[in-house]
Coordinates of C-alpha atoms in Angstrom, one line a residue:
M10 CA 1.3 42.9 -39.3
K11 CA -2.5 43.4 -39.2
A12 CA -4.4 40.8 -37.2
I13 CA -7.9 40.2 -35.9
G14 CA -8.7 38.5 -32.7
F15 CA -10.5 38.8 -29.3
R16 CA -9.6 39.4 -25.7
T17 CA -12.9 38.1 -24.2
S18 CA -15.5 35.6 -25.3
L19 CA -18.4 37.9 -26.2
P20 CA -21.6 37.5 -28.4
I21 CA -20.7 38.3 -32.0
T22 CA -23.1 41.3 -31.9
A23 CA -20.8 43.0 -29.2
A24 CA -18.6 45.8 -30.5
D25 CA -15.4 44.1 -29.2
S26 CA -16.3 40.5 -30.1
L27 CA -13.6 40.7 -32.8
I28 CA -11.0 43.5 -32.9
E29 CA -8.3 44.6 -35.3
F30 CA -4.8 45.1 -33.9
E31 CA -1.1 45.2 -34.8
A32 CA 0.9 42.1 -34.0
E33 CA 4.5 41.3 -34.6
K34 CA 5.3 39.6 -37.9
P35 CA 6.6 36.1 -36.9
S36 CA 9.9 34.5 -38.1
P37 CA 10.1 30.8 -39.1
S38 CA 12.4 28.2 -37.6
G39 CA 12.6 24.5 -37.7
R40 CA 10.0 23.0 -40.1
D41 CA 7.8 26.2 -40.2
L42 CA 6.9 28.2 -43.2
L43 CA 6.1 31.9 -43.0
V44 CA 3.1 32.4 -45.3
K45 CA 1.8 35.7 -46.6
I46 CA -1.9 35.0 -46.6
A47 CA -4.1 35.8 -49.7
A48 CA -7.5 34.3 -48.6
I49 CA -9.1 32.4 -45.7
S50 CA -12.3 30.6 -45.0
V51 CA -14.4 30.6 -41.9
N52 CA -15.6 27.4 -40.1
P53 CA -17.8 26.6 -37.1
V54 CA -14.7 25.8 -35.1
D55 CA -13.9 29.5 -35.3
F56 CA -17.0 30.7 -33.6
K57 CA -16.9 27.9 -31.1
I58 CA -13.4 28.8 -29.9
R59 CA -14.4 32.5 -29.9
Q60 CA -17.4 31.7 -27.7
N61 CA -15.6 29.5 -25.2
S62 CA -11.8 30.1 -24.9
A63 CA -11.8 33.4 -23.1
K64 CA -14.9 33.3 -20.9
D65 CA -14.8 35.7 -17.9
V66 CA -11.2 36.7 -18.6
S67 CA -9.5 39.5 -20.6
L68 CA -6.5 38.3 -22.5
E69 CA -3.5 40.5 -22.5
T70 CA -2.7 39.7 -26.1
P71 CA -5.8 39.1 -28.3
K72 CA -6.2 35.5 -29.5
I73 CA -5.9 35.0 -33.3
I74 CA -8.1 32.3 -34.6
G75 CA -8.9 30.9 -38.1
W76 CA -8.0 27.6 -39.7
D77 CA -8.2 27.6 -43.4
A78 CA -5.8 29.6 -45.6
V79 CA -4.1 30.1 -48.9
G80 CA -1.0 32.1 -49.5
I81 CA 2.6 32.3 -50.7
V82 CA 5.7 31.1 -48.8
E83 CA 7.8 34.2 -47.9
A84 CA 10.4 32.5 -45.7
V85 CA 11.3 29.0 -44.4
G86 CA 12.8 27.5 -41.3
E87 CA 16.2 25.8 -41.4
E88 CA 14.7 22.3 -41.5
V89 CA 12.2 22.8 -44.3
S90 CA 12.5 20.4 -47.2
L91 CA 9.0 20.2 -48.8
F92 CA 8.6 23.9 -49.9
K93 CA 10.6 26.9 -51.0
V94 CA 10.1 30.7 -51.0
G95 CA 7.5 31.7 -53.6
D96 CA 5.5 28.4 -53.4
E97 CA 1.7 28.8 -53.3
V98 CA 0.3 26.7 -50.5
Y99 CA -3.0 25.9 -48.7
Y100 CA -3.6 24.4 -45.3
A101 CA -6.0 24.1 -42.3
G102 CA -3.4 24.8 -39.6
D103 CA -2.9 23.9 -36.0
I104 CA -5.4 24.7 -33.2
T105 CA -2.6 25.1 -30.6
R106 CA -1.0 28.0 -32.5
D107 CA -2.1 31.4 -33.8
G108 CA -4.6 31.2 -36.6
C109 CA -4.9 32.7 -40.0
N110 CA -7.0 35.8 -39.3
A111 CA -3.9 37.9 -39.9
E112 CA -1.6 39.0 -42.8
Y113 CA 1.1 36.4 -42.0
Q114 CA 1.1 33.0 -40.3
L115 CA 3.6 30.3 -39.3
I116 CA 2.6 26.8 -40.4
D117 CA 4.4 23.5 -40.1
E118 CA 5.3 22.2 -43.6
R119 CA 4.0 18.7 -42.7
I120 CA 0.4 19.9 -42.5
T121 CA 0.7 22.1 -45.6
G122 CA -0.1 21.3 -49.2
K123 CA 0.5 22.7 -52.6
K124 CA -2.3 25.1 -53.7
P125 CA -4.5 23.6 -56.5
K126 CA -3.2 25.2 -59.7
S127 CA -6.5 25.5 -61.4
L128 CA -8.3 27.3 -58.5
S129 CA -8.4 31.0 -57.5
V130 CA -7.1 31.8 -54.0
E131 CA -10.6 32.1 -52.7
A132 CA -11.8 28.9 -54.3
A133 CA -8.8 27.1 -52.8
A134 CA -9.3 28.6 -49.4
A135 CA -12.7 26.9 -49.1
I136 CA -11.1 23.4 -49.1
P137 CA -8.4 22.4 -46.6
L138 CA -10.1 21.9 -43.3
T139 CA -13.2 20.2 -44.6
A140 CA -11.3 18.1 -47.2
L141 CA -8.8 16.9 -44.5
T142 CA -11.7 16.1 -42.1
A143 CA -13.7 14.2 -44.8
W144 CA -10.7 12.3 -46.0
E145 CA -9.6 11.3 -42.5
I146 CA -13.1 10.3 -41.4
L147 CA -13.6 8.1 -44.4
F148 CA -10.2 6.5 -44.9
D149 CA -8.4 6.8 -41.5
R150 CA -11.2 6.4 -39.0
M151 CA -13.7 4.3 -40.9
R152 CA -11.1 2.4 -42.9
I153 CA -13.1 2.5 -46.1
N154 CA -11.3 0.8 -48.9
E155 CA -11.7 -0.8 -52.4
K156 CA -13.9 -3.6 -51.1
D157 CA -16.5 -1.0 -49.8
K158 CA -17.2 0.4 -53.3
G159 CA -21.0 0.5 -54.0
K160 CA -21.9 0.5 -50.3
T161 CA -24.2 3.2 -48.8
V162 CA -23.2 6.2 -46.6
L163 CA -25.6 8.5 -44.9
I164 CA -24.2 12.0 -44.4
I165 CA -26.1 14.0 -41.8
G166 CA -25.7 17.7 -42.6
G167 CA -25.2 17.5 -46.3
A168 CA -25.3 21.2 -47.4
G169 CA -22.8 22.8 -45.0
G170 CA -19.1 23.2 -45.7
M171 CA -18.3 19.8 -44.2
G172 CA -21.1 17.9 -45.9
S173 CA -20.5 19.5 -49.3
I174 CA -16.9 18.1 -49.7
A175 CA -17.7 14.8 -47.9
I176 CA -20.4 14.1 -50.4
Q177 CA -17.9 14.6 -53.2
I178 CA -15.1 12.5 -51.6
A179 CA -17.4 9.7 -50.6
K180 CA -18.9 9.5 -54.1
K181 CA -15.9 10.3 -56.4
V182 CA -13.0 8.9 -54.4
A183 CA -14.5 6.1 -52.1
G184 CA -17.1 5.0 -54.7
L185 CA -19.9 5.0 -52.2
K186 CA -23.7 5.5 -52.8
V187 CA -24.4 8.8 -51.0
I188 CA -27.6 9.7 -49.1
A189 CA -27.4 13.2 -47.7
T190 CA -29.7 15.2 -45.4
A191 CA -31.2 18.6 -46.3
S192 CA -34.6 20.2 -45.8
R193 CA -34.8 23.4 -47.9
P194 CA -35.2 23.5 -51.7
E195 CA -31.9 25.3 -52.0
T196 CA -30.0 22.9 -49.7
V197 CA -31.5 19.9 -51.5
A198 CA -30.3 21.3 -54.8
W199 CA -26.8 22.0 -53.4
C200 CA -26.4 18.4 -52.2
E201 CA -27.5 17.1 -55.6
Q202 CA -24.9 19.4 -57.2
Q203 CA -22.2 17.9 -55.0
G204 CA -23.2 14.4 -56.3
A205 CA -25.6 13.0 -53.7
D206 CA -27.5 10.0 -55.0
H207 CA -30.4 10.7 -52.6
V208 CA -31.3 13.7 -50.5
V209 CA -33.6 13.1 -47.5
N210 CA -35.2 15.3 -44.9
H211 CA -33.4 15.1 -41.5
K212 CA -36.7 15.9 -39.7
E213 CA -38.1 12.5 -40.6
L214 CA -34.8 10.7 -41.1
I215 CA -35.7 7.1 -40.5
N216 CA -38.9 7.2 -42.6
E217 CA -37.2 9.2 -45.4
V218 CA -34.2 6.8 -45.7
R219 CA -36.5 3.8 -45.8
A220 CA -38.8 5.5 -48.3
A221 CA -35.7 6.0 -50.5
G222 CA -35.3 2.2 -50.5
F223 CA -32.8 1.6 -47.7
Q224 CA -33.7 -0.4 -44.6
Y225 CA -30.2 0.1 -43.2
V226 CA -27.0 1.9 -44.4
D227 CA -23.4 0.7 -44.2
F228 CA -21.8 3.9 -42.9
I229 CA -23.0 7.1 -41.2
L230 CA -21.2 10.4 -41.0
D231 CA -22.6 12.8 -38.4
F232 CA -21.7 16.5 -39.0
V233 CA -24.5 18.0 -36.9
D234 CA -24.8 16.7 -33.3
T235 CA -24.1 13.1 -32.2
G236 CA -26.6 13.3 -29.3
L237 CA -29.4 14.7 -31.4
Y238 CA -29.3 11.8 -33.9
W239 CA -27.9 9.0 -31.8
D240 CA -31.0 6.9 -31.6
T241 CA -31.8 7.5 -35.2
M242 CA -28.2 6.4 -36.2
A243 CA -28.4 3.3 -34.0
E244 CA -31.6 2.3 -35.8
L245 CA -30.5 3.0 -39.4
I246 CA -27.0 1.6 -39.2
K247 CA -26.5 -1.9 -40.8
P248 CA -25.3 -4.7 -38.5
Q249 CA -21.5 -4.6 -38.5
G250 CA -21.7 -1.0 -39.9
R251 CA -19.6 2.0 -38.9
I252 CA -20.6 5.4 -37.6
A253 CA -18.2 8.4 -37.2
S254 CA -18.8 11.9 -35.9
I255 CA -16.9 15.2 -35.7
T256 CA -19.4 17.1 -33.6
G257 CA -19.4 15.9 -30.0
A258 CA -22.7 15.3 -28.2
S259 CA -24.9 17.9 -26.6
N260 CA -26.3 15.1 -24.4
P261 CA -24.8 11.8 -23.1
V262 CA -25.3 9.0 -25.6
A263 CA -26.1 5.3 -24.8
I264 CA -23.2 3.5 -26.6
N265 CA -24.7 0.1 -25.7
K266 CA -27.4 0.8 -28.4
L267 CA -24.7 -0.3 -30.9
K268 CA -23.8 -3.5 -29.1
S269 CA -26.3 -6.0 -30.6
K270 CA -25.3 -4.9 -34.2
S271 CA -21.6 -5.0 -33.4
V272 CA -21.3 -1.4 -34.8
S273 CA -18.0 0.5 -34.7
F274 CA -18.0 4.2 -33.6
S275 CA -15.2 6.6 -34.3
W276 CA -14.4 10.3 -33.5
E277 CA -12.6 12.4 -36.1
F278 CA -10.8 15.6 -34.9
M279 CA -8.7 17.0 -37.7
Y280 CA -6.3 18.7 -35.3
T281 CA -5.2 15.5 -33.6
R282 CA -2.1 15.0 -35.7
S283 CA -0.8 18.5 -35.2
T284 CA -1.9 18.8 -31.5
Y285 CA 0.0 15.6 -30.5
Q286 CA 2.7 15.8 -33.2
T287 CA 1.9 12.3 -34.2
D288 CA 4.5 10.2 -36.1
D289 CA 2.2 10.3 -39.2
M290 CA 1.7 14.1 -39.1
I291 CA 3.0 14.4 -42.7
E292 CA -0.1 12.5 -43.8
Q293 CA -2.0 15.8 -43.9
H294 CA 0.6 17.1 -46.3
N295 CA 0.0 14.0 -48.5
I296 CA -3.8 14.3 -48.3
L297 CA -3.8 18.0 -49.2
N298 CA -1.6 17.3 -52.2
N299 CA -3.8 14.4 -53.3
V300 CA -6.9 16.6 -52.9
A301 CA -5.2 19.4 -54.9
D302 CA -4.6 16.9 -57.8
L303 CA -8.2 15.8 -57.7
L304 CA -9.4 19.4 -57.9
D305 CA -7.0 20.1 -60.8
E306 CA -8.3 17.0 -62.6
G307 CA -11.9 18.1 -62.1
V308 CA -12.8 15.1 -60.0
L309 CA -13.5 17.3 -57.0
K310 CA -14.8 20.9 -57.1
T311 CA -14.6 23.8 -54.7
T312 CA -17.4 24.3 -52.2
L313 CA -17.0 28.1 -52.2
K314 CA -20.4 29.8 -51.9
Q315 CA -19.8 33.3 -50.7
T316 CA -16.7 35.7 -50.9
L317 CA -16.2 38.7 -48.7
D318 CA -13.5 41.2 -49.7
G319 CA -10.9 42.4 -47.2
L320 CA -9.4 41.3 -43.8
T321 CA -11.6 43.3 -41.5
A322 CA -13.3 42.7 -38.2
E323 CA -16.6 43.5 -39.8
N324 CA -16.2 40.8 -42.5
L325 CA -15.2 38.2 -39.9
K326 CA -18.2 39.2 -37.7
K327 CA -20.5 38.8 -40.7
A328 CA -19.1 35.3 -41.4
H329 CA -19.4 34.2 -37.8
Q330 CA -23.0 35.4 -37.6
Q331 CA -24.0 33.5 -40.6
L332 CA -22.3 30.3 -39.3
E333 CA -23.9 30.7 -35.9
A334 CA -27.3 30.9 -37.5
G335 CA -26.7 27.3 -38.7
S336 CA -28.1 27.6 -42.2
T337 CA -25.0 28.3 -44.3
I338 CA -24.6 26.5 -47.6
G339 CA -21.1 25.6 -48.7
K340 CA -18.2 27.8 -47.5
I341 CA -17.7 31.5 -46.7
V342 CA -14.3 32.9 -47.8
I343 CA -12.6 36.2 -47.1
K344 CA -10.2 37.4 -49.8
Y345 CA -7.5 39.8 -48.6

């Protein structure tokens, strides 16, 4: 099969930063599905792994990355019970295994969902990783429930792929009042289209949130850099509120700044369940199916913003460059 990967961590502008090569088509066993991929989307995790996982080494076999895909089940392992050959599926994958930047991929059925029927393959490919992350951060990590409806959530990084779907799920599923950050006219408009009740400029975040009428907020989701906004979050969070982040911190943070307010802090890493084969790993299958239903019902909508045609190193380089620039709106998808 055709695949795209890298042997060494190089700047994306380097000729060999991503290369096309022939790989053996895998065969499924156990609970694995063999999926013939129709479309993928590209996420910041892709370029971060490309930049850091093969520093100062040359891998004998190129590393295949990519963690968002839509396709058709071509074969199944002997223990598979959730899907059959011919089913259309979508998923975000497992960071410990080969990614989706290839024609075929093996994926555990427990982290795979049925493709939304109403969406094109490219529209569906934009969804899995960010929807799983947003769902887990809201409902598994922050434990938001019916009693929290009407409370406020500040989403830092509203216009990116992650913020775009988090705005929708926080608003339409959790029933929260959403304040999102954006600074350009086009990103402000995009956040409003996703359903944000208020859009504030991250450059003057405390003043902007308070000017919008909120002294404190009940919940904060950080999709940018925990270290960069730590003091701001500690100031804006309501006493007994909850903060969660997916990003890691570029600088050490003073966790004791949350002590006097009895604030809870959580990390969300979407690959935890698959990496550690947790007992509740099948929850990702359930979440993806739930999200598919909400998309088909029109409650949620795709966050697809740009489509590139063809599985090529050139298209993947283009997508990585845009994501590395840090100003992407919504999701970039590659249709095979």
